[in-house]
Amino acid sequence: MSARDPSRPKRSRRPARAVLAGRSPAAAALLAPALAAALAVSLTAGCTTSREPSVDDGRSASQKPSPGGDRPSAVAAPVLAVKIDNAPAARPQTGLDAADVVYVEQVEGGLSRLMAVYATRLPKAVGPVRSARESDLELLRQFHQPVLAFSGAQGRLLPLIDRAPLDAVTPSDASGAYFRGADRAAPHNLFLRPSGLLPSAPGAAALTTGFRYGPAPSGGTATASRAVRYPAARFTFTWSASRAGWLVSTDGAATRTSDGLPLAPATVVVQYVKVRASRFHDFLGNNTPYTETVGSGRAQVLRDGRAYDVNWKRGTATGGTDFTTSDGAPVDFARGQVWVVFANASSASSASSASSAPRAPNAAPARAPASPP
């Protein structure tokens, strides 16, 4: 998929670099030298500021806004969502450890791609950045005017992106915010400096996901590891008490940042959704899967070394997702990073169950097809 054509008319919106924090174009111009200088800084993973406590966001049916209080979505600055490459040539990624939420979705050829959402802190760099998909538009409507950073999209999808209630920013829109890394080949070398789009992190109030954070529910099953398989990709999450999180492995290899740090989200959600064919195809003719995130179904929540079988429901695209027990009680997540892995509901009956030991690291999936654009 190609990047946005600069000659194509865009929907009316403020310039990406002046946007987002309410800055005027003049103020943005003053920032331009600093942003240009930032491009010369060596690639690093992220800041060390601790994550702010989560708050009720008003997007969950089980959460009630405080009396007389404003909905956070009406006042909060926008989150930053970045489409991140997950092909073998793109690993290790940069900046994933700073994301508040990481969504995992299936793309062409049975491969996977990530969407990282940033609200409580911004890393110095994120990437490799890749192209958007139609499913992203429905998923992102839960946020108030989010900023979507992506490398481009199929030509027929671009008008839908332009009409979506978000600020879409490609390298053609904000070239100073993107750069090419020298240590890998295109298309796996495009990176974003978030400071080129947002002057600061918007804060936890911008995370209108519907997620709740608090003590672990009762019950659950002691779980050492959990595997999730796509046709040409596999994720394994292995509990680490010392890190209070689930160590991520992709295709049998430990998932680390470009600084060598392991990724260990506090909560992992395996959410069973409908994955259907869309009207779009890649340049090889492979159909682009559409992941339906509005609806209801089953899920499994992993936290604190245990697995909880739950139900999920998202009534509208503008709402968050509720996770509840069989008796309707809301399920709280552990505070920290959350990974949401969208798994095909049609394969739920044959999905990998929780196991007492992780799968052998040399048990790789079938040979993966070429990476989608």
Coordinates of C-alpha atoms in Angstrom, one line a residue:
M1 CA 0.0 0.0 0.0
S2 CA 1.4 3.4 -0.9
A3 CA 1.7 6.5 1.2
R4 CA -0.9 9.3 0.9
D5 CA -0.7 11.2 -2.4
P6 CA 0.2 14.8 -1.5
S7 CA -1.9 16.1 -4.4
R8 CA -5.0 14.4 -3.3
P9 CA -7.4 16.8 -1.5
K10 CA -7.6 16.2 2.3
R11 CA -10.4 16.7 4.6
S12 CA -10.2 20.0 6.5
R13 CA -8.1 19.7 9.6
R14 CA -5.4 21.7 11.3
P15 CA -1.8 21.0 10.3
A16 CA -0.6 17.9 12.2
R17 CA 2.3 19.5 13.9
A18 CA 0.3 22.5 15.1
V19 CA -2.7 20.4 16.1
L20 CA -3.3 18.3 19.0
A21 CA -2.2 20.5 21.9
G22 CA -4.2 23.5 20.8
R23 CA -1.1 25.2 19.4
S24 CA -1.3 27.8 16.8
P25 CA 0.5 27.4 13.4
A26 CA 2.8 30.2 14.6
A27 CA 3.7 28.3 17.7
A28 CA 4.3 25.2 15.7
A29 CA 6.7 27.1 13.5
L30 CA 8.7 28.1 16.6
L31 CA 8.9 24.4 17.5
A32 CA 10.1 23.3 14.0
P33 CA 13.8 23.9 14.7
A34 CA 13.6 21.8 17.8
L35 CA 11.8 19.0 16.0
A36 CA 14.4 19.1 13.2
A37 CA 17.2 18.9 15.8
A38 CA 15.5 15.9 17.5
L39 CA 15.8 13.9 14.3
A40 CA 19.6 13.9 14.8
V41 CA 19.3 12.3 18.2
S42 CA 20.2 8.6 18.3
L43 CA 17.3 6.1 18.4
T44 CA 16.2 5.3 22.0
A45 CA 13.3 3.4 23.4
G46 CA 11.4 5.7 25.7
C47 CA 11.1 7.9 28.7
T48 CA 11.2 6.5 32.3
T49 CA 8.3 8.5 33.7
S50 CA 6.0 6.2 35.7
R51 CA 2.5 5.6 34.4
E52 CA -0.3 7.6 35.9
P53 CA -3.1 5.9 37.8
S54 CA -6.0 4.9 35.6
V55 CA -9.4 6.6 36.0
D56 CA -13.0 5.7 35.0
D57 CA -13.5 6.9 31.5
G58 CA -17.2 7.0 31.2
R59 CA -17.2 4.7 28.1
S60 CA -18.1 1.5 29.9
A61 CA -21.7 0.6 30.6
S62 CA -20.6 -0.6 34.0
Q63 CA -18.9 2.7 34.9
K64 CA -21.0 5.7 35.9
P65 CA -19.5 9.2 35.4
S66 CA -19.4 11.2 38.7
P67 CA -22.5 13.4 39.3
G68 CA -22.0 16.7 37.6
G69 CA -18.6 15.6 36.1
D70 CA -17.6 16.1 32.5
R71 CA -17.0 13.1 30.3
P72 CA -13.2 12.9 30.0
S73 CA -13.6 12.4 26.2
A74 CA -15.0 15.9 26.0
V75 CA -12.0 17.6 27.6
A76 CA -9.0 15.3 27.2
A77 CA -6.3 15.7 24.6
P78 CA -6.2 12.9 22.0
V79 CA -4.4 9.7 22.3
L80 CA -1.7 8.7 19.8
A81 CA -2.3 5.5 18.0
V82 CA 0.5 4.0 15.9
K83 CA 0.3 1.2 13.4
I84 CA 3.4 -1.0 14.0
D85 CA 4.9 -3.6 11.8
N86 CA 5.2 -7.1 13.3
A87 CA 6.9 -9.0 10.4
P88 CA 10.1 -10.8 11.4
A89 CA 12.2 -8.2 9.5
A90 CA 10.6 -5.5 11.7
R91 CA 11.7 -7.0 15.0
P92 CA 12.7 -5.8 17.5
Q93 CA 10.3 -2.9 17.6
T94 CA 10.9 0.4 19.3
G95 CA 8.7 2.1 21.8
L96 CA 6.2 -0.7 22.4
D97 CA 7.1 -0.8 26.1
A98 CA 5.7 2.7 26.6
A99 CA 2.3 2.0 25.1
D100 CA -0.7 1.9 27.5
V101 CA -2.6 -0.6 25.2
V102 CA -1.3 -2.8 22.4
Y103 CA -3.9 -4.3 20.0
V104 CA -2.9 -7.3 18.0
E105 CA -4.9 -7.9 14.7
Q106 CA -4.7 -10.3 11.8
V107 CA -3.8 -9.0 8.4
E108 CA -3.2 -10.4 5.0
G109 CA -1.7 -13.9 4.6
G110 CA -2.5 -14.8 8.2
L111 CA 0.2 -12.5 9.6
S112 CA -0.2 -10.0 12.5
R113 CA 0.1 -6.3 12.9
L114 CA 0.1 -4.1 16.1
M115 CA -1.6 -0.9 17.0
A116 CA 0.0 0.8 20.0
V117 CA -2.0 3.4 21.9
Y118 CA -0.1 6.1 23.9
A119 CA -1.7 8.3 26.6
T120 CA 0.3 8.4 29.8
R121 CA 3.8 8.6 28.3
L122 CA 5.4 9.1 25.0
P123 CA 8.6 7.4 23.9
K124 CA 11.3 9.1 22.0
A125 CA 10.6 6.9 18.9
V126 CA 8.1 4.3 17.8
G127 CA 8.2 1.9 15.0
P128 CA 8.6 0.5 12.5
V129 CA 5.4 2.3 11.3
R130 CA 3.3 0.5 8.7
S131 CA 0.0 1.0 6.9
A132 CA -3.6 1.2 8.2
R133 CA -6.5 -1.2 7.7
E134 CA -10.3 -0.6 7.6
S135 CA -10.8 -2.3 11.0
D136 CA -8.7 0.4 12.6
L137 CA -11.4 3.0 12.0
E138 CA -14.0 1.1 14.0
L139 CA -11.6 0.3 16.8
L140 CA -10.4 3.9 17.1
R141 CA -13.9 5.5 17.4
Q142 CA -13.8 4.7 21.1
F143 CA -11.4 7.6 21.5
H144 CA -12.1 11.3 21.1
Q145 CA -10.4 12.5 17.8
P146 CA -7.4 10.2 18.2
V147 CA -4.2 10.9 16.2
L148 CA -3.4 7.9 13.9
A149 CA 0.2 7.7 12.7
F150 CA 0.6 5.3 9.8
S151 CA 2.7 4.9 6.7
G152 CA -0.2 5.0 4.2
A153 CA -3.1 2.9 3.0
Q154 CA -4.7 1.3 0.0
G155 CA -6.0 4.0 -2.3
R156 CA -9.6 3.0 -2.0
L157 CA -9.3 3.1 1.8
L158 CA -7.9 6.6 2.0
P159 CA -11.3 8.4 1.5
L160 CA -12.7 6.4 4.5
I161 CA -9.8 7.4 6.6
D162 CA -10.2 11.1 5.6
R163 CA -13.9 10.9 6.7
A164 CA -13.2 9.2 10.0
P165 CA -13.3 11.2 13.2
L166 CA -9.6 11.1 13.7
D167 CA -6.4 13.0 12.7
A168 CA -4.6 10.8 10.2
V169 CA -1.0 11.7 9.9
T170 CA 1.3 10.0 7.3
P171 CA 4.9 11.1 6.4
S172 CA 3.3 13.2 3.6
D173 CA 1.4 15.1 6.3
A174 CA 4.2 15.6 8.8
S175 CA 7.5 14.6 7.2
G176 CA 9.5 16.1 10.1
A177 CA 7.9 13.7 12.6
Y178 CA 9.1 10.6 10.7
F179 CA 12.6 9.2 9.8
R180 CA 14.2 6.2 8.3
G181 CA 16.3 4.0 10.4
A182 CA 19.7 3.0 9.0
D183 CA 19.9 -0.5 10.5
R184 CA 17.2 -2.2 8.4
A185 CA 15.8 -2.2 4.9
A186 CA 12.5 -0.5 3.7
P187 CA 9.7 -0.9 4.3
H188 CA 10.6 -2.0 7.8
N189 CA 12.6 1.1 8.7
L190 CA 10.1 3.9 9.0
F191 CA 9.9 5.4 12.5
L192 CA 7.9 8.1 14.3
R193 CA 9.1 10.6 16.8
P194 CA 5.9 11.3 18.8
S195 CA 7.1 14.7 19.9
G196 CA 6.6 15.7 16.3
L197 CA 2.8 15.2 16.7
L198 CA 2.1 15.7 20.4
P199 CA 4.0 18.1 22.7
S200 CA 3.2 15.9 25.7
A201 CA 1.2 12.8 26.7
P202 CA -2.5 13.5 27.1
G203 CA -2.9 11.5 30.3
A204 CA -5.0 8.6 31.4
A205 CA -8.3 10.5 30.9
A206 CA -7.8 10.1 27.2
L207 CA -7.9 6.3 27.4
T208 CA -11.6 5.9 26.8
T209 CA -11.4 2.1 26.4
G210 CA -14.0 1.0 29.0
F211 CA -11.2 -0.9 30.8
R212 CA -11.4 -1.1 34.6
Y213 CA -8.3 -1.5 36.8
G214 CA -8.3 -2.9 40.4
P215 CA -7.9 -6.0 42.5
A216 CA -8.1 -9.4 40.8
P217 CA -11.5 -11.1 40.7
S218 CA -12.0 -14.3 42.6
G219 CA -11.6 -17.7 40.9
G220 CA -9.7 -18.1 37.7
T221 CA -7.2 -20.8 36.8
A222 CA -3.5 -20.8 37.7
T223 CA -1.8 -20.4 34.3
A224 CA 1.9 -20.6 33.3
S225 CA 1.4 -19.7 29.7
R226 CA -1.1 -19.0 27.0
A227 CA -0.7 -19.3 23.2
V228 CA -2.7 -17.6 20.5
R229 CA -2.3 -18.7 16.9
Y230 CA -3.1 -16.9 13.6
P231 CA -2.7 -18.8 10.3
A232 CA 0.9 -17.6 9.9
A233 CA 1.8 -16.2 13.4
R234 CA 1.8 -17.2 17.0
F235 CA 2.0 -15.4 20.3
T236 CA 2.8 -16.9 23.6
F237 CA 2.4 -15.1 27.0
T238 CA 4.3 -16.6 29.9
W239 CA 3.7 -15.5 33.4
S240 CA 6.7 -13.9 35.2
A241 CA 6.2 -13.3 38.9
S242 CA 9.4 -11.3 39.1
R243 CA 8.2 -8.9 36.5
A244 CA 4.6 -9.0 37.5
G245 CA 3.6 -9.5 33.9
W246 CA 3.3 -11.8 30.9
L247 CA 6.5 -12.2 28.9
V248 CA 5.6 -12.0 25.2
S249 CA 7.0 -14.4 22.6
T250 CA 6.3 -14.1 18.9
D251 CA 6.7 -17.1 16.6
G252 CA 8.6 -18.9 19.3
A253 CA 11.1 -16.1 20.1
A254 CA 11.1 -13.7 23.0
T255 CA 9.7 -10.3 22.1
R256 CA 12.1 -7.5 23.1
T257 CA 12.4 -3.8 22.4
S258 CA 15.3 -2.4 20.4
D259 CA 17.0 -1.8 23.7
G260 CA 16.8 -5.4 24.5
L261 CA 14.1 -5.1 27.2
P262 CA 11.5 -7.9 27.4
L263 CA 7.9 -6.9 26.9
A264 CA 5.8 -8.0 29.9
P265 CA 2.2 -6.6 29.9
A266 CA 0.4 -6.7 33.3
T267 CA -2.8 -7.9 31.6
V268 CA -3.4 -9.9 28.4
V269 CA -6.9 -10.2 26.9
V270 CA -7.6 -12.8 24.3
Q271 CA -10.8 -11.5 22.8
Y272 CA -12.7 -13.7 20.4
V273 CA -14.2 -11.7 17.6
K274 CA -15.7 -12.2 14.1
V275 CA -12.9 -11.9 11.5
R276 CA -14.4 -11.7 8.0
A277 CA -13.3 -10.8 4.5
S278 CA -13.3 -7.2 3.7
R279 CA -13.7 -5.5 0.3
F280 CA -10.0 -4.7 0.2
H281 CA -7.0 -6.7 -1.0
D282 CA -3.2 -6.3 -0.9
F283 CA -1.1 -6.0 -4.0
L284 CA -0.7 -9.8 -4.1
G285 CA -4.5 -10.3 -4.2
N286 CA -4.8 -11.5 -0.6
N287 CA -8.0 -10.4 1.1
T288 CA -7.6 -8.0 4.0
P289 CA -9.4 -9.4 7.0
Y290 CA -11.9 -7.2 8.8
T291 CA -11.9 -7.6 12.6
E292 CA -15.3 -6.7 14.1
T293 CA -14.8 -5.1 17.5
V294 CA -18.4 -4.0 18.0
G295 CA -20.6 -6.7 19.3
S296 CA -20.2 -9.3 22.1
G297 CA -18.6 -12.6 22.7
R298 CA -16.1 -14.6 24.8
A299 CA -12.7 -13.6 26.1
Q300 CA -10.0 -14.7 28.4
V301 CA -8.3 -12.3 30.8
L302 CA -4.8 -13.1 32.0
R303 CA -3.5 -11.3 35.1
D304 CA -1.5 -12.1 38.2
G305 CA -0.6 -15.6 36.9
R306 CA -4.3 -16.7 36.4
A307 CA -6.7 -16.9 33.5
Y308 CA -10.3 -15.8 33.8
D309 CA -13.0 -16.8 31.3
V310 CA -15.2 -13.7 30.8
N311 CA -17.7 -12.1 28.4
W312 CA -17.1 -9.0 26.4
K313 CA -19.5 -6.4 25.0
R314 CA -19.1 -3.3 23.0
G315 CA -22.5 -1.9 22.1
T316 CA -21.4 0.9 19.7
A317 CA -18.3 2.0 18.0
T318 CA -18.1 5.2 20.1
G319 CA -18.3 3.1 23.3
G320 CA -15.6 1.2 25.2
T321 CA -15.6 -2.6 25.8
D322 CA -17.0 -4.1 29.0
F323 CA -15.6 -7.4 30.3
T324 CA -17.7 -9.2 32.8
T325 CA -18.0 -12.6 34.6
S326 CA -20.8 -15.1 33.8
D327 CA -22.9 -13.4 36.5
G328 CA -22.4 -9.9 35.0
A329 CA -19.9 -8.6 37.5
P330 CA -17.2 -6.3 35.9
V331 CA -13.7 -7.6 35.6
D332 CA -10.8 -5.4 36.7
F333 CA -7.4 -5.5 34.9
A334 CA -4.1 -5.3 36.7
R335 CA -2.6 -1.8 36.5
G336 CA 0.0 -1.5 33.8
Q337 CA 0.2 -2.2 30.1
V338 CA -2.7 -4.2 28.5
W339 CA -2.3 -6.3 25.4
V340 CA -5.6 -7.2 23.5
V341 CA -5.2 -10.0 21.1
F342 CA -8.1 -10.3 18.6
A343 CA -8.6 -14.0 17.9
N344 CA -11.1 -15.4 15.4
A345 CA -14.2 -16.6 17.2
S346 CA -14.7 -19.4 14.7
S347 CA -11.5 -21.0 16.0
A348 CA -12.3 -20.6 19.6
S349 CA -13.2 -24.2 20.1
S350 CA -9.8 -25.3 18.8
A351 CA -7.8 -22.5 20.3
S352 CA -4.9 -23.2 22.5
S353 CA -5.9 -23.6 26.1
A354 CA -3.9 -22.4 29.1
S355 CA -1.0 -24.7 29.8
S356 CA 1.3 -25.5 32.7
A357 CA 4.4 -24.9 30.6
P358 CA 5.3 -22.7 27.6
R359 CA 5.6 -24.2 24.2
A360 CA 9.1 -25.2 23.1
P361 CA 10.8 -22.2 21.6
N362 CA 11.9 -24.1 18.4
A363 CA 8.3 -25.1 17.6
A364 CA 7.8 -22.4 14.9
P365 CA 4.6 -21.9 12.9
A366 CA 4.4 -22.7 9.2
R367 CA 6.5 -20.6 6.9
A368 CA 5.1 -17.1 6.8
P369 CA 4.1 -15.5 3.5
A370 CA 5.6 -12.2 2.4
S371 CA 4.9 -9.3 4.7
P372 CA 1.9 -7.2 3.7
P373 CA 2.5 -3.5 2.9

